[in-house]
Amino acid sequence: MPDAPVVRFAPSPTGFLHVGSAHSALANWLVARRAGGRFLLRIEDTDAERNRPELIENVLEMLRWLGLDWDGEPVHQSDRTDDHRAMALKLAADGQAYWCDCTAEQVQARAQERGGPPGYDGFCRDRGLERGEATALRFRRPEGTTAWTDLVRGEVSFANDSLEDFVLLRSNGSPVFLLANALDDAHMGITHVIRGEDHVNGTPKYLMILRALGLPEPVAFAHMPLLVNEGRKKLSKRRDDVSVADYRAEGFLPEGMVNYLALLGWGPPDGVEVRPVREIVDLYDLAQVNPSPAFFDRKKLLHVNAEWIRRLPLDDFVARAGAFLPHDEARAALASIGPLVQERVRTLGEVAEMVDFLWLAEPPTDEADWDKVVVRGKASGPMLDASVTELRALDDGDGWTAAAISAAVERAATTAGITKEDGSPQMAKASGPVRVATTGRRVGPPLWESLEALGRERTLVRLDAARARLG
Ligand code: GLU
C-alpha cells in the first residue's frame, strides 16, 4: 500500500449493530490503524422506510465500546442526495442512462413470456423516452466484463450481460442505494472498500457507475466472509444472538469480543490467538483472510472471553463485574472472594450466580444437584451431622479460616465413614453435600474460602436446614 489507506464503515441504521457488521468494521479499523490511514464513518440513511435514526446511537455506542475509534465526524449519506441525483442525470444527459416507464408487472410478465430469467429485458433502451411522471432512470450497462482486485477473494470478474440495466433513480426521483454508496466512496476518497460478502453482487454495478462517470475507483475491495451458525446457516436475528449489545449485556468484555471477532476467518501467523488488539493491528492482513463462511463459535468466544477475564487486574475485574450485581452488598460479597470467582467465570454475567449464596438470605437450591449429591450421595446425613458438630466447635473469629474449615470437614468425613481404602477421607465426595447445603449448587468457587466468607453462623444455619430437609 503506497499511500495510507482511507477506509470506511458504512452502517445502515436499520437494526442494532450486528456481529457481522462489527466484523467488517473491525477489519476496516485494523487496516487503517496498521498503515496509519484513516477510518471514516458514513451512516447510510437513505432508505426512509427502513431507516430508524434512533439506532444510529446504538451503532456508535457499540463501536466505542469495542474500541473502534473513527476519524473525523460521521457523515450522513442523506446529506448528499442532491449530488447523487445530479450524477444520475448526468448519465442520462450523455446517454449512459435512459428513462423507462415499465411497471414491475410488465417486466415480470415479459420475463414469463420469454421463459428466461426474471429481470428487466432492456425494453426501453432505444425508445428515447423523456422523463415523465412515472419514469425511472436505468443504467445502460456496457458490453464486456467488470473485474476488480479483491484482497480476500482474488481477482473477481462478472460478465456484464449477466446484469440487467438496473435502476439509478426511482420514478419518485430518489436515488437507489447502490448509486449513493458508490458515489459517496468516490467523494470520500475511499481507497479500500472492506465490507461483507453480501455486497459482492453489487460491486460490478458499483464499478460500472464510477467508470461511466470517470470517477476514481478504490484501489481494491475486500469482501469479508459471511458469519454462519453451527448449522452453517447465515447468522439470523431470529435464530441467533447477533447483536453486539446483547453480548455486552451478557457480560462479554470488549477485549474478548474484539479479539474473537478478529479471529473469524483469520488467524495470527504465530498461532497465538488470545492477544490484545494492539498486537493484532500489527499482524492483521486481509490477504490471509479466508473467504469461506466463518463459524461464529460461541464456545470459542466464551473461551477467549474467559482468558480476558483472567487477565484483568483484580480491582478492575471486581469493578466491571460489580456492574452486573444488584446492590452494594452483592458487590462487597464479590470483593471478599474476587480472585476465586475471577478464575472460574467466562462472562461477567456468570458472576452473580457464583456468589449469590453470599448475599441471599436463602439461596435457591438447584434441585437436580440436591437430588444427585445429597439425596443419593453416600452417607450424606451422617456427613451433614458430623460437619455441623465439627464446624460448631470452631471458634467464630480467628478460628473461622479456610484451613480450619477444611480440616474440620475432613474430620467429619472420617466420622461419617466417607473414606478411601487406606482410611483417609474421600474429600471430593464428602464435601459435596456441604457445598450444596451451603451454596445451593454443586459447582462454585473453592468451598473452604466460600464458607470462610459466608461466616460461621450462616454456614451452620444452612447445614442444619439441609439436614432437616433430608430427614
Ligand atoms: N450500508 C451497507 C450495509 O449496512 C454497507 C455497504 C457497504 O459497506 O458498502 O450493509
Tab-separated table of C-alpha atoms and ligand atoms in Angstrom:
chain	number	residue	atom	x	y	z
A	1	MET	CA	0.000	0.000	0.000
A	2	PRO	CA	1.977	3.004	-1.221
A	3	ASP	CA	-0.403	5.622	0.191
A	4	ALA	CA	-2.048	5.412	3.556
A	5	PRO	CA	-5.423	3.725	3.101
A	6	VAL	CA	-8.682	5.565	3.568
A	7	VAL	CA	-11.396	3.146	4.628
A	8	ARG	CA	-14.871	3.456	5.973
A	9	PHE	CA	-17.557	1.634	7.845
A	10	ALA	CA	-20.951	2.386	6.329
A	11	PRO	CA	-23.751	1.069	8.530
A	12	SER	CA	-27.395	1.385	7.562
A	13	PRO	CA	-29.319	2.222	10.729
A	14	THR	CA	-31.923	-0.486	10.262
A	15	GLY	CA	-31.067	-2.546	13.349
A	16	PHE	CA	-28.719	-2.827	16.303
A	17	LEU	CA	-25.070	-3.319	15.411
A	18	HIS	CA	-24.808	-6.912	14.152
A	19	VAL	CA	-21.719	-9.034	14.879
A	20	GLY	CA	-21.223	-9.442	11.119
A	21	SER	CA	-21.135	-5.676	10.674
A	22	ALA	CA	-18.814	-5.348	13.654
A	23	HIS	CA	-16.548	-7.927	11.973
A	24	SER	CA	-16.322	-5.752	8.840
A	25	ALA	CA	-15.919	-2.585	10.881
A	26	LEU	CA	-13.021	-4.173	12.762
A	27	ALA	CA	-11.294	-5.230	9.529
A	28	ASN	CA	-11.525	-1.644	8.284
A	29	TRP	CA	-10.213	-0.279	11.544
A	30	LEU	CA	-7.295	-2.740	11.644
A	31	VAL	CA	-6.262	-1.875	8.097
A	32	ALA	CA	-6.407	1.851	8.822
A	33	ARG	CA	-4.530	1.627	12.116
A	34	ARG	CA	-1.889	-0.703	10.781
A	35	ALA	CA	-0.919	1.574	7.924
A	36	GLY	CA	-1.506	4.951	9.549
A	37	GLY	CA	-4.556	5.520	7.390
A	38	ARG	CA	-7.987	6.917	8.116
A	39	PHE	CA	-11.070	5.079	9.338
A	40	LEU	CA	-14.202	7.024	8.417
A	41	LEU	CA	-17.814	6.524	9.328
A	42	ARG	CA	-20.718	7.018	6.977
A	43	ILE	CA	-24.298	6.482	8.032
A	44	GLU	CA	-26.229	5.108	5.066
A	45	ASP	CA	-29.587	6.528	5.965
A	46	THR	CA	-31.292	6.972	2.616
A	47	ASP	CA	-33.812	4.147	2.911
A	48	ALA	CA	-36.548	6.214	4.514
A	49	GLU	CA	-38.795	3.225	5.114
A	50	ARG	CA	-36.322	1.006	6.921
A	51	ASN	CA	-34.226	3.714	8.484
A	52	ARG	CA	-34.558	4.176	12.242
A	53	PRO	CA	-32.445	7.166	13.254
A	54	GLU	CA	-32.564	6.249	16.940
A	55	LEU	CA	-30.448	3.189	16.101
A	56	ILE	CA	-27.508	5.301	14.988
A	57	GLU	CA	-26.687	5.921	18.625
A	58	ASN	CA	-26.568	2.178	19.290
A	59	VAL	CA	-24.167	1.646	16.396
A	60	LEU	CA	-21.850	4.428	17.560
A	61	GLU	CA	-22.013	3.293	21.165
A	62	MET	CA	-21.091	-0.277	20.247
A	63	LEU	CA	-18.172	0.863	18.080
A	64	ARG	CA	-16.919	2.941	21.001
A	65	TRP	CA	-17.388	0.014	23.351
A	66	LEU	CA	-15.321	-2.202	21.046
A	67	GLY	CA	-12.664	0.490	20.913
A	68	LEU	CA	-13.067	1.112	17.166
A	69	ASP	CA	-12.473	4.846	17.182
A	70	TRP	CA	-13.125	6.656	13.931
A	71	ASP	CA	-11.517	9.707	12.373
A	72	GLY	CA	-13.453	12.925	11.995
A	73	GLU	CA	-17.205	13.244	12.334
A	74	PRO	CA	-19.586	10.611	10.965
A	75	VAL	CA	-21.155	11.732	7.691
A	76	HIS	CA	-24.721	11.051	6.612
A	77	GLN	CA	-25.484	9.747	3.163
A	78	SER	CA	-28.816	11.586	3.067
A	79	ASP	CA	-26.932	14.925	3.076
A	80	ARG	CA	-25.759	14.240	-0.450
A	81	THR	CA	-28.963	13.119	-2.121
A	82	ASP	CA	-28.964	16.112	-4.468
A	83	ASP	CA	-25.475	15.221	-5.667
A	84	HIS	CA	-26.453	11.612	-6.182
A	85	ARG	CA	-29.412	12.700	-8.292
A	86	ALA	CA	-27.320	15.183	-10.265
A	87	MET	CA	-24.793	12.492	-11.141
A	88	ALA	CA	-27.546	10.184	-12.327
A	89	LEU	CA	-28.943	12.952	-14.533
A	90	LYS	CA	-25.503	13.479	-15.959
A	91	LEU	CA	-25.528	9.850	-17.077
A	92	ALA	CA	-28.969	10.421	-18.621
A	93	ALA	CA	-27.711	13.506	-20.445
A	94	ASP	CA	-24.882	11.662	-22.173
A	95	GLY	CA	-26.911	8.565	-22.995
A	96	GLN	CA	-25.387	6.205	-20.422
A	97	ALA	CA	-28.749	6.008	-18.701
A	98	TYR	CA	-32.281	6.146	-20.077
A	99	TRP	CA	-35.850	6.665	-18.885
A	100	CYS	CA	-38.149	3.714	-18.567
A	101	ASP	CA	-41.876	3.606	-17.826
A	102	CYS	CA	-42.306	-0.151	-17.464
A	103	THR	CA	-44.190	-1.261	-14.408
A	104	ALA	CA	-42.940	-4.128	-12.274
A	105	GLU	CA	-45.880	-6.215	-13.537
A	106	GLN	CA	-44.960	-5.595	-17.171
A	107	VAL	CA	-41.335	-6.521	-16.525
A	108	GLN	CA	-42.424	-9.721	-14.848
A	109	ALA	CA	-44.990	-10.645	-17.490
A	110	ARG	CA	-42.428	-10.254	-20.276
A	111	ALA	CA	-39.909	-12.356	-18.375
A	112	GLN	CA	-42.502	-15.111	-18.028
A	113	GLU	CA	-43.381	-14.930	-21.686
A	114	ARG	CA	-39.706	-15.195	-22.617
A	115	GLY	CA	-39.336	-18.124	-20.275
A	116	GLY	CA	-35.906	-16.717	-19.414
A	117	PRO	CA	-34.527	-15.462	-16.155
A	118	PRO	CA	-36.567	-12.855	-14.308
A	119	GLY	CA	-35.441	-9.261	-14.545
A	120	TYR	CA	-35.516	-6.324	-16.853
A	121	ASP	CA	-35.074	-7.006	-20.586
A	122	GLY	CA	-33.939	-3.592	-21.840
A	123	PHE	CA	-37.359	-2.815	-23.290
A	124	CYS	CA	-36.928	0.986	-23.097
A	125	ARG	CA	-33.260	1.106	-24.108
A	126	ASP	CA	-33.954	2.555	-27.519
A	127	ARG	CA	-37.368	4.093	-27.048
A	128	GLY	CA	-35.956	7.550	-26.374
A	129	LEU	CA	-38.475	8.349	-23.646
A	130	GLU	CA	-38.394	11.727	-21.949
A	131	ARG	CA	-38.515	11.959	-18.200
A	132	GLY	CA	-42.150	11.774	-17.090
A	133	GLU	CA	-44.383	11.222	-14.089
A	134	ALA	CA	-43.777	7.519	-13.868
A	135	THR	CA	-40.340	7.066	-15.362
A	136	ALA	CA	-37.394	5.505	-13.612
A	137	LEU	CA	-33.846	6.114	-14.787
A	138	ARG	CA	-31.984	2.974	-15.792
A	139	PHE	CA	-28.268	2.477	-16.313
A	140	ARG	CA	-27.297	1.388	-19.818
A	141	ARG	CA	-24.825	-1.305	-18.899
A	142	PRO	CA	-21.939	-1.608	-21.302
A	143	GLU	CA	-20.740	-4.776	-23.030
A	144	GLY	CA	-17.757	-6.682	-21.703
A	145	THR	CA	-16.777	-7.687	-18.220
A	146	THR	CA	-16.280	-5.892	-14.961
A	147	ALA	CA	-13.383	-7.060	-12.835
A	148	TRP	CA	-11.700	-5.996	-9.629
A	149	THR	CA	-8.989	-6.997	-7.224
A	150	ASP	CA	-10.473	-8.458	-4.089
A	151	LEU	CA	-7.918	-8.796	-1.328
A	152	VAL	CA	-9.862	-11.677	0.216
A	153	ARG	CA	-11.204	-13.377	-2.913
A	154	GLY	CA	-8.502	-12.684	-5.503
A	155	GLU	CA	-9.407	-11.402	-8.963
A	156	VAL	CA	-13.173	-11.362	-9.410
A	157	SER	CA	-14.919	-10.720	-12.691
A	158	PHE	CA	-18.536	-10.545	-13.831
A	159	ALA	CA	-19.860	-10.735	-17.387
A	160	ASN	CA	-21.802	-7.507	-17.812
A	161	ASP	CA	-24.563	-9.246	-19.726
A	162	SER	CA	-25.346	-11.250	-16.596
A	163	LEU	CA	-26.648	-7.992	-15.153
A	164	GLU	CA	-29.767	-6.102	-16.114
A	165	ASP	CA	-29.995	-2.393	-16.866
A	166	PHE	CA	-30.521	-1.534	-13.225
A	167	VAL	CA	-32.413	1.442	-11.837
A	168	LEU	CA	-30.455	4.530	-10.727
A	169	LEU	CA	-33.376	6.837	-9.897
A	170	ARG	CA	-36.794	5.558	-8.916
A	171	SER	CA	-39.835	7.094	-10.561
A	172	ASN	CA	-40.245	9.336	-7.496
A	173	GLY	CA	-36.762	10.694	-8.220
A	174	SER	CA	-34.999	9.066	-5.279
A	175	PRO	CA	-31.539	7.639	-5.963
A	176	VAL	CA	-31.039	3.938	-5.226
A	177	PHE	CA	-28.673	2.763	-2.509
A	178	LEU	CA	-26.073	1.398	-4.878
A	179	LEU	CA	-25.623	4.738	-6.619
A	180	ALA	CA	-25.323	6.657	-3.351
A	181	ASN	CA	-22.925	4.065	-1.982
A	182	ALA	CA	-20.535	4.178	-4.952
A	183	LEU	CA	-20.655	7.961	-5.331
A	184	ASP	CA	-20.008	8.549	-1.644
A	185	ASP	CA	-16.981	6.276	-1.657
A	186	ALA	CA	-15.561	8.214	-4.586
A	187	HIS	CA	-16.398	11.511	-2.912
A	188	MET	CA	-14.695	10.472	0.314
A	189	GLY	CA	-11.612	9.147	-1.474
A	190	ILE	CA	-12.040	5.613	-0.165
A	191	THR	CA	-9.063	3.513	-1.257
A	192	HIS	CA	-10.180	0.131	0.108
A	193	VAL	CA	-13.776	-0.974	0.303
A	194	ILE	CA	-13.915	-3.591	3.046
A	195	ARG	CA	-17.399	-4.965	3.619
A	196	GLY	CA	-19.496	-8.102	3.948
A	197	GLU	CA	-19.751	-10.793	1.302
A	198	ASP	CA	-23.424	-9.910	0.803
A	199	HIS	CA	-22.243	-6.904	-1.214
A	200	VAL	CA	-20.203	-8.847	-3.800
A	201	ASN	CA	-23.039	-8.925	-6.305
A	202	GLY	CA	-23.442	-5.160	-6.115
A	203	THR	CA	-19.772	-4.499	-6.818
A	204	PRO	CA	-19.867	-4.773	-10.630
A	205	LYS	CA	-22.706	-2.235	-10.724
A	206	TYR	CA	-20.803	-0.002	-8.310
A	207	LEU	CA	-17.766	-0.081	-10.592
A	208	MET	CA	-19.758	0.444	-13.793
A	209	ILE	CA	-21.278	3.597	-12.312
A	210	LEU	CA	-17.915	5.079	-11.320
A	211	ARG	CA	-16.333	4.128	-14.636
A	212	ALA	CA	-19.214	5.633	-16.608
A	213	LEU	CA	-18.765	8.887	-14.720
A	214	GLY	CA	-14.971	8.842	-14.940
A	215	LEU	CA	-14.708	8.970	-11.169
A	216	PRO	CA	-11.778	7.480	-9.242
A	217	GLU	CA	-12.404	3.987	-8.021
A	218	PRO	CA	-10.988	2.176	-4.995
A	219	VAL	CA	-7.596	0.510	-5.323
A	220	ALA	CA	-9.107	-2.709	-4.021
A	221	PHE	CA	-12.082	-4.337	-2.387
A	222	ALA	CA	-12.197	-6.916	0.347
A	223	HIS	CA	-15.411	-8.867	0.794
A	224	MET	CA	-15.301	-10.378	4.245
A	225	PRO	CA	-16.598	-13.911	4.868
A	226	LEU	CA	-20.157	-14.471	5.848
A	227	LEU	CA	-20.651	-15.426	9.509
A	228	VAL	CA	-22.604	-18.651	9.990
A	229	ASN	CA	-24.018	-20.664	12.890
A	230	GLU	CA	-23.266	-24.319	13.711
A	231	GLY	CA	-25.779	-25.387	11.055
A	232	ARG	CA	-23.655	-23.470	8.502
A	233	LYS	CA	-26.591	-21.068	8.064
A	234	LYS	CA	-26.125	-17.334	7.846
A	235	LEU	CA	-26.493	-15.814	11.329
A	236	SER	CA	-30.018	-14.558	11.637
A	237	LYS	CA	-31.742	-12.287	14.091
A	238	ARG	CA	-34.475	-14.832	14.659
A	239	ARG	CA	-32.257	-17.842	15.327
A	240	ASP	CA	-29.015	-16.498	16.706
A	241	ASP	CA	-27.619	-13.878	19.050
A	242	VAL	CA	-26.424	-11.325	16.555
A	243	SER	CA	-26.480	-8.021	18.332
A	244	VAL	CA	-23.240	-6.750	19.839
A	245	ALA	CA	-25.339	-5.072	22.529
A	246	ASP	CA	-26.638	-8.472	23.652
A	247	TYR	CA	-23.113	-9.762	24.105
A	248	ARG	CA	-22.227	-6.720	26.145
A	249	ALA	CA	-25.348	-7.211	28.271
A	250	GLU	CA	-24.367	-10.838	28.829
A	251	GLY	CA	-21.058	-9.759	30.277
A	252	PHE	CA	-18.578	-10.264	27.483
A	253	LEU	CA	-15.602	-7.910	27.708
A	254	PRO	CA	-14.866	-5.628	24.777
A	255	GLU	CA	-11.309	-7.023	24.818
A	256	GLY	CA	-12.681	-10.555	24.399
A	257	MET	CA	-15.243	-9.606	21.816
A	258	VAL	CA	-12.864	-7.697	19.575
A	259	ASN	CA	-10.199	-10.399	19.921
A	260	TYR	CA	-12.698	-13.093	18.926
A	261	LEU	CA	-14.088	-11.090	16.003
A	262	ALA	CA	-10.563	-10.700	14.632
A	263	LEU	CA	-10.186	-14.489	14.678
A	264	LEU	CA	-13.213	-15.044	12.443
A	265	GLY	CA	-11.752	-16.007	9.087
A	266	TRP	CA	-8.236	-15.108	10.174
A	267	GLY	CA	-5.512	-16.381	12.482
A	268	PRO	CA	-2.229	-14.813	13.529
A	269	PRO	CA	0.824	-16.359	11.835
A	270	ASP	CA	2.369	-17.409	15.161
A	271	GLY	CA	-0.823	-19.169	16.270
A	272	VAL	CA	-1.223	-17.108	19.454
A	273	GLU	CA	-4.913	-16.347	19.313
A	274	VAL	CA	-5.669	-14.627	22.591
A	275	ARG	CA	-3.868	-11.301	22.421
A	276	PRO	CA	-4.562	-7.604	22.662
A	277	VAL	CA	-5.917	-5.807	19.660
A	278	ARG	CA	-2.871	-3.527	19.559
A	279	GLU	CA	-0.825	-6.611	18.656
A	280	ILE	CA	-3.413	-7.746	16.126
A	281	VAL	CA	-3.095	-4.353	14.420
A	282	ASP	CA	0.498	-5.253	13.525
A	283	LEU	CA	-0.329	-8.749	12.301
A	284	TYR	CA	-3.649	-8.469	10.506
A	285	ASP	CA	-3.513	-8.978	6.776
A	286	LEU	CA	-6.579	-9.125	4.522
A	287	ALA	CA	-4.684	-11.371	2.114
A	288	GLN	CA	-4.766	-14.068	4.819
A	289	VAL	CA	-8.495	-13.818	5.445
A	290	ASN	CA	-10.278	-16.980	4.402
A	291	PRO	CA	-13.169	-16.236	2.030
A	292	SER	CA	-15.240	-19.258	3.136
A	293	PRO	CA	-18.036	-18.687	5.615
A	294	ALA	CA	-16.721	-18.356	9.164
A	295	PHE	CA	-18.376	-20.253	12.013
A	296	PHE	CA	-19.383	-17.922	14.825
A	297	ASP	CA	-18.480	-20.300	17.618
A	298	ARG	CA	-19.963	-19.281	20.936
A	299	LYS	CA	-17.819	-21.820	22.798
A	300	LYS	CA	-14.672	-20.311	21.440
A	301	LEU	CA	-15.917	-16.815	22.173
A	302	LEU	CA	-16.532	-17.903	25.776
A	303	HIS	CA	-13.050	-19.355	25.950
A	304	VAL	CA	-11.412	-16.193	24.637
A	305	ASN	CA	-13.508	-14.069	26.958
A	306	ALA	CA	-12.657	-16.213	29.978
A	307	GLU	CA	-8.978	-15.674	29.189
A	308	TRP	CA	-9.519	-11.942	29.095
A	309	ILE	CA	-11.395	-12.004	32.383
A	310	ARG	CA	-8.442	-13.782	33.993
A	311	ARG	CA	-6.063	-11.181	32.629
A	312	LEU	CA	-7.829	-8.267	34.300
A	313	PRO	CA	-6.234	-6.765	37.382
A	314	LEU	CA	-8.335	-7.879	40.359
A	315	ASP	CA	-9.772	-4.460	41.181
A	316	ASP	CA	-10.728	-3.942	37.543
A	317	PHE	CA	-12.466	-7.334	37.485
A	318	VAL	CA	-14.361	-6.563	40.688
A	319	ALA	CA	-15.387	-3.139	39.364
A	320	ARG	CA	-16.562	-4.449	35.982
A	321	ALA	CA	-18.357	-7.457	37.447
A	322	GLY	CA	-19.893	-5.164	40.063
A	323	ALA	CA	-21.934	-3.514	37.343
A	324	PHE	CA	-23.651	-6.876	36.833
A	325	LEU	CA	-24.606	-7.267	40.502
A	326	PRO	CA	-27.823	-5.975	42.063
A	327	HIS	CA	-26.555	-3.933	45.011
A	328	ASP	CA	-23.614	-2.884	47.159
A	329	GLU	CA	-23.988	-5.846	49.467
A	330	ALA	CA	-23.537	-8.119	46.488
A	331	ARG	CA	-20.521	-6.132	45.355
A	332	ALA	CA	-18.988	-6.400	48.824
A	333	ALA	CA	-19.609	-10.161	48.740
A	334	LEU	CA	-17.819	-10.415	45.422
A	335	ALA	CA	-14.893	-8.385	46.723
A	336	SER	CA	-14.484	-10.894	49.567
A	337	ILE	CA	-13.774	-13.785	47.187
A	338	GLY	CA	-12.955	-11.902	43.973
A	339	PRO	CA	-9.873	-13.844	42.857
A	340	LEU	CA	-11.618	-17.200	43.271
A	341	VAL	CA	-14.507	-16.088	41.106
A	342	GLN	CA	-12.306	-14.438	38.503
A	343	GLU	CA	-10.630	-17.791	37.855
A	344	ARG	CA	-13.943	-19.515	37.216
A	345	VAL	CA	-16.264	-17.342	35.159
A	346	ARG	CA	-16.390	-16.939	31.405
A	347	THR	CA	-18.558	-13.828	31.367
A	348	LEU	CA	-19.278	-11.109	33.895
A	349	GLY	CA	-22.904	-12.246	33.762
A	350	GLU	CA	-21.912	-15.559	35.364
A	351	VAL	CA	-20.566	-13.859	38.457
A	352	ALA	CA	-23.891	-13.245	40.205
A	353	GLU	CA	-24.821	-16.910	40.115
A	354	MET	CA	-21.481	-17.869	41.537
A	355	VAL	CA	-21.576	-15.587	44.541
A	356	ASP	CA	-25.269	-15.043	45.263
A	357	PHE	CA	-25.106	-17.549	48.139
A	358	LEU	CA	-23.141	-14.890	49.985
A	359	TRP	CA	-25.840	-12.244	49.883
A	360	LEU	CA	-29.138	-14.082	49.515
A	361	ALA	CA	-30.734	-14.995	52.845
A	362	GLU	CA	-31.889	-18.278	51.323
A	363	PRO	CA	-30.085	-19.051	48.091
A	364	PRO	CA	-32.165	-21.184	45.757
A	365	THR	CA	-31.243	-24.860	45.720
A	366	ASP	CA	-30.578	-26.494	42.389
A	367	GLU	CA	-32.942	-29.441	42.735
A	368	ALA	CA	-31.023	-31.702	40.375
A	369	ASP	CA	-27.839	-31.073	42.361
A	370	TRP	CA	-29.681	-31.639	45.638
A	371	ASP	CA	-31.031	-34.938	44.413
A	372	LYS	CA	-27.786	-36.201	42.952
A	373	VAL	CA	-25.364	-35.079	45.653
A	374	VAL	CA	-27.398	-35.007	48.836
A	375	VAL	CA	-30.332	-37.382	48.430
A	376	ARG	CA	-28.411	-40.036	46.510
A	377	GLY	CA	-24.953	-39.277	47.901
A	378	LYS	CA	-23.329	-41.844	50.139
A	379	ALA	CA	-23.809	-41.102	53.856
A	380	SER	CA	-24.949	-37.515	53.334
A	381	GLY	CA	-26.975	-37.470	56.558
A	382	PRO	CA	-24.088	-38.536	58.803
A	383	MET	CA	-21.785	-36.242	56.819
A	384	LEU	CA	-24.010	-33.207	57.436
A	385	ASP	CA	-24.352	-34.139	61.121
A	386	ALA	CA	-20.636	-34.552	61.606
A	387	SER	CA	-19.905	-31.318	59.745
A	388	VAL	CA	-22.257	-29.388	61.988
A	389	THR	CA	-20.528	-30.813	65.050
A	390	GLU	CA	-17.007	-30.149	63.806
A	391	LEU	CA	-17.724	-26.674	62.449
A	392	ARG	CA	-19.674	-25.612	65.524
A	393	ALA	CA	-16.574	-26.441	67.555
A	394	LEU	CA	-14.560	-23.858	65.625
A	395	ASP	CA	-14.138	-20.509	67.215
A	396	ASP	CA	-16.054	-17.722	65.453
A	397	GLY	CA	-13.490	-15.105	64.527
A	398	ASP	CA	-9.851	-16.222	64.391
A	399	GLY	CA	-10.802	-19.882	64.264
A	400	TRP	CA	-13.015	-19.492	61.216
A	401	THR	CA	-10.455	-19.792	58.457
A	402	ALA	CA	-10.430	-21.740	55.218
A	403	ALA	CA	-7.703	-24.025	56.577
A	404	ALA	CA	-9.572	-24.755	59.816
A	405	ILE	CA	-12.844	-25.313	57.937
A	406	SER	CA	-11.148	-27.731	55.578
A	407	ALA	CA	-9.610	-29.692	58.470
A	408	ALA	CA	-12.971	-29.786	60.260
A	409	VAL	CA	-14.781	-31.154	57.216
A	410	GLU	CA	-12.041	-33.761	56.783
A	411	ARG	CA	-12.610	-34.954	60.336
A	412	ALA	CA	-16.359	-35.032	59.627
A	413	ALA	CA	-15.726	-37.217	56.567
A	414	THR	CA	-13.752	-39.681	58.673
A	415	THR	CA	-16.513	-39.759	61.274
A	416	ALA	CA	-19.168	-40.300	58.563
A	417	GLY	CA	-17.086	-43.106	57.074
A	418	ILE	CA	-16.619	-41.436	53.692
A	419	THR	CA	-13.094	-42.768	53.334
A	420	LYS	CA	-10.795	-44.485	50.885
A	421	GLU	CA	-9.455	-47.995	51.386
A	422	ASP	CA	-6.499	-46.667	53.318
A	423	GLY	CA	-8.865	-44.897	55.701
A	424	SER	CA	-8.126	-41.379	54.512
A	425	PRO	CA	-11.158	-39.134	53.905
A	426	GLN	CA	-12.624	-39.022	50.398
A	427	MET	CA	-12.921	-35.284	50.192
A	428	ALA	CA	-14.367	-34.828	46.710
A	429	LYS	CA	-17.353	-36.953	47.764
A	430	ALA	CA	-17.602	-35.768	51.319
A	431	SER	CA	-17.615	-32.073	50.515
A	432	GLY	CA	-20.481	-32.378	48.005
A	433	PRO	CA	-23.386	-32.307	50.483
A	434	VAL	CA	-21.710	-29.490	52.424
A	435	ARG	CA	-21.394	-27.434	49.269
A	436	VAL	CA	-24.962	-27.982	48.073
A	437	ALA	CA	-26.317	-27.326	51.581
A	438	THR	CA	-24.499	-24.011	51.939
A	439	THR	CA	-24.402	-22.609	48.389
A	440	GLY	CA	-27.359	-24.376	46.726
A	441	ARG	CA	-25.201	-25.776	43.924
A	442	ARG	CA	-22.690	-28.438	43.077
A	443	VAL	CA	-20.236	-26.090	41.407
A	444	GLY	CA	-18.885	-22.791	42.601
A	445	PRO	CA	-15.790	-21.135	43.953
A	446	PRO	CA	-13.496	-23.190	46.235
A	447	LEU	CA	-15.553	-24.337	49.183
A	448	TRP	CA	-13.354	-23.558	52.178
A	449	GLU	CA	-12.820	-19.957	51.174
A	450	SER	CA	-16.514	-19.685	50.313
A	451	LEU	CA	-17.504	-20.832	53.796
A	452	GLU	CA	-14.965	-18.531	55.375
A	453	ALA	CA	-16.611	-15.644	53.510
A	454	LEU	CA	-20.096	-16.894	54.355
A	455	GLY	CA	-19.302	-16.902	58.076
A	456	ARG	CA	-19.832	-19.448	60.826
A	457	GLU	CA	-23.390	-18.516	61.730
A	458	ARG	CA	-24.875	-18.699	58.269
A	459	THR	CA	-22.922	-21.847	57.436
A	460	LEU	CA	-24.338	-23.657	60.465
A	461	VAL	CA	-27.911	-22.450	59.839
A	462	ARG	CA	-27.797	-23.755	56.278
A	463	LEU	CA	-26.264	-27.085	57.240
A	464	ASP	CA	-28.986	-27.534	59.882
A	465	ALA	CA	-31.717	-26.660	57.400
A	466	ALA	CA	-30.363	-29.134	54.846
A	467	ARG	CA	-30.122	-31.862	57.459
A	468	ALA	CA	-33.724	-31.216	58.457
A	469	ARG	CA	-34.875	-31.259	54.846
A	470	LEU	CA	-33.080	-34.526	54.170
A	471	GLY	CA	-34.894	-36.051	57.135
B	1	GLU	N1	-24.811	0.164	4.287
B	1	GLU	C1	-24.407	-1.145	3.873
B	1	GLU	C2	-24.826	-2.146	4.904
B	1	GLU	O1	-25.076	-1.788	6.042
B	1	GLU	C3	-22.915	-1.241	3.720
B	1	GLU	C4	-22.475	-1.016	2.350
B	1	GLU	C5	-21.002	-1.009	2.194
B	1	GLU	O2	-20.249	-1.243	3.157
B	1	GLU	O3	-20.564	-0.740	1.072
B	1	GLU	O4	-24.909	-3.308	4.591
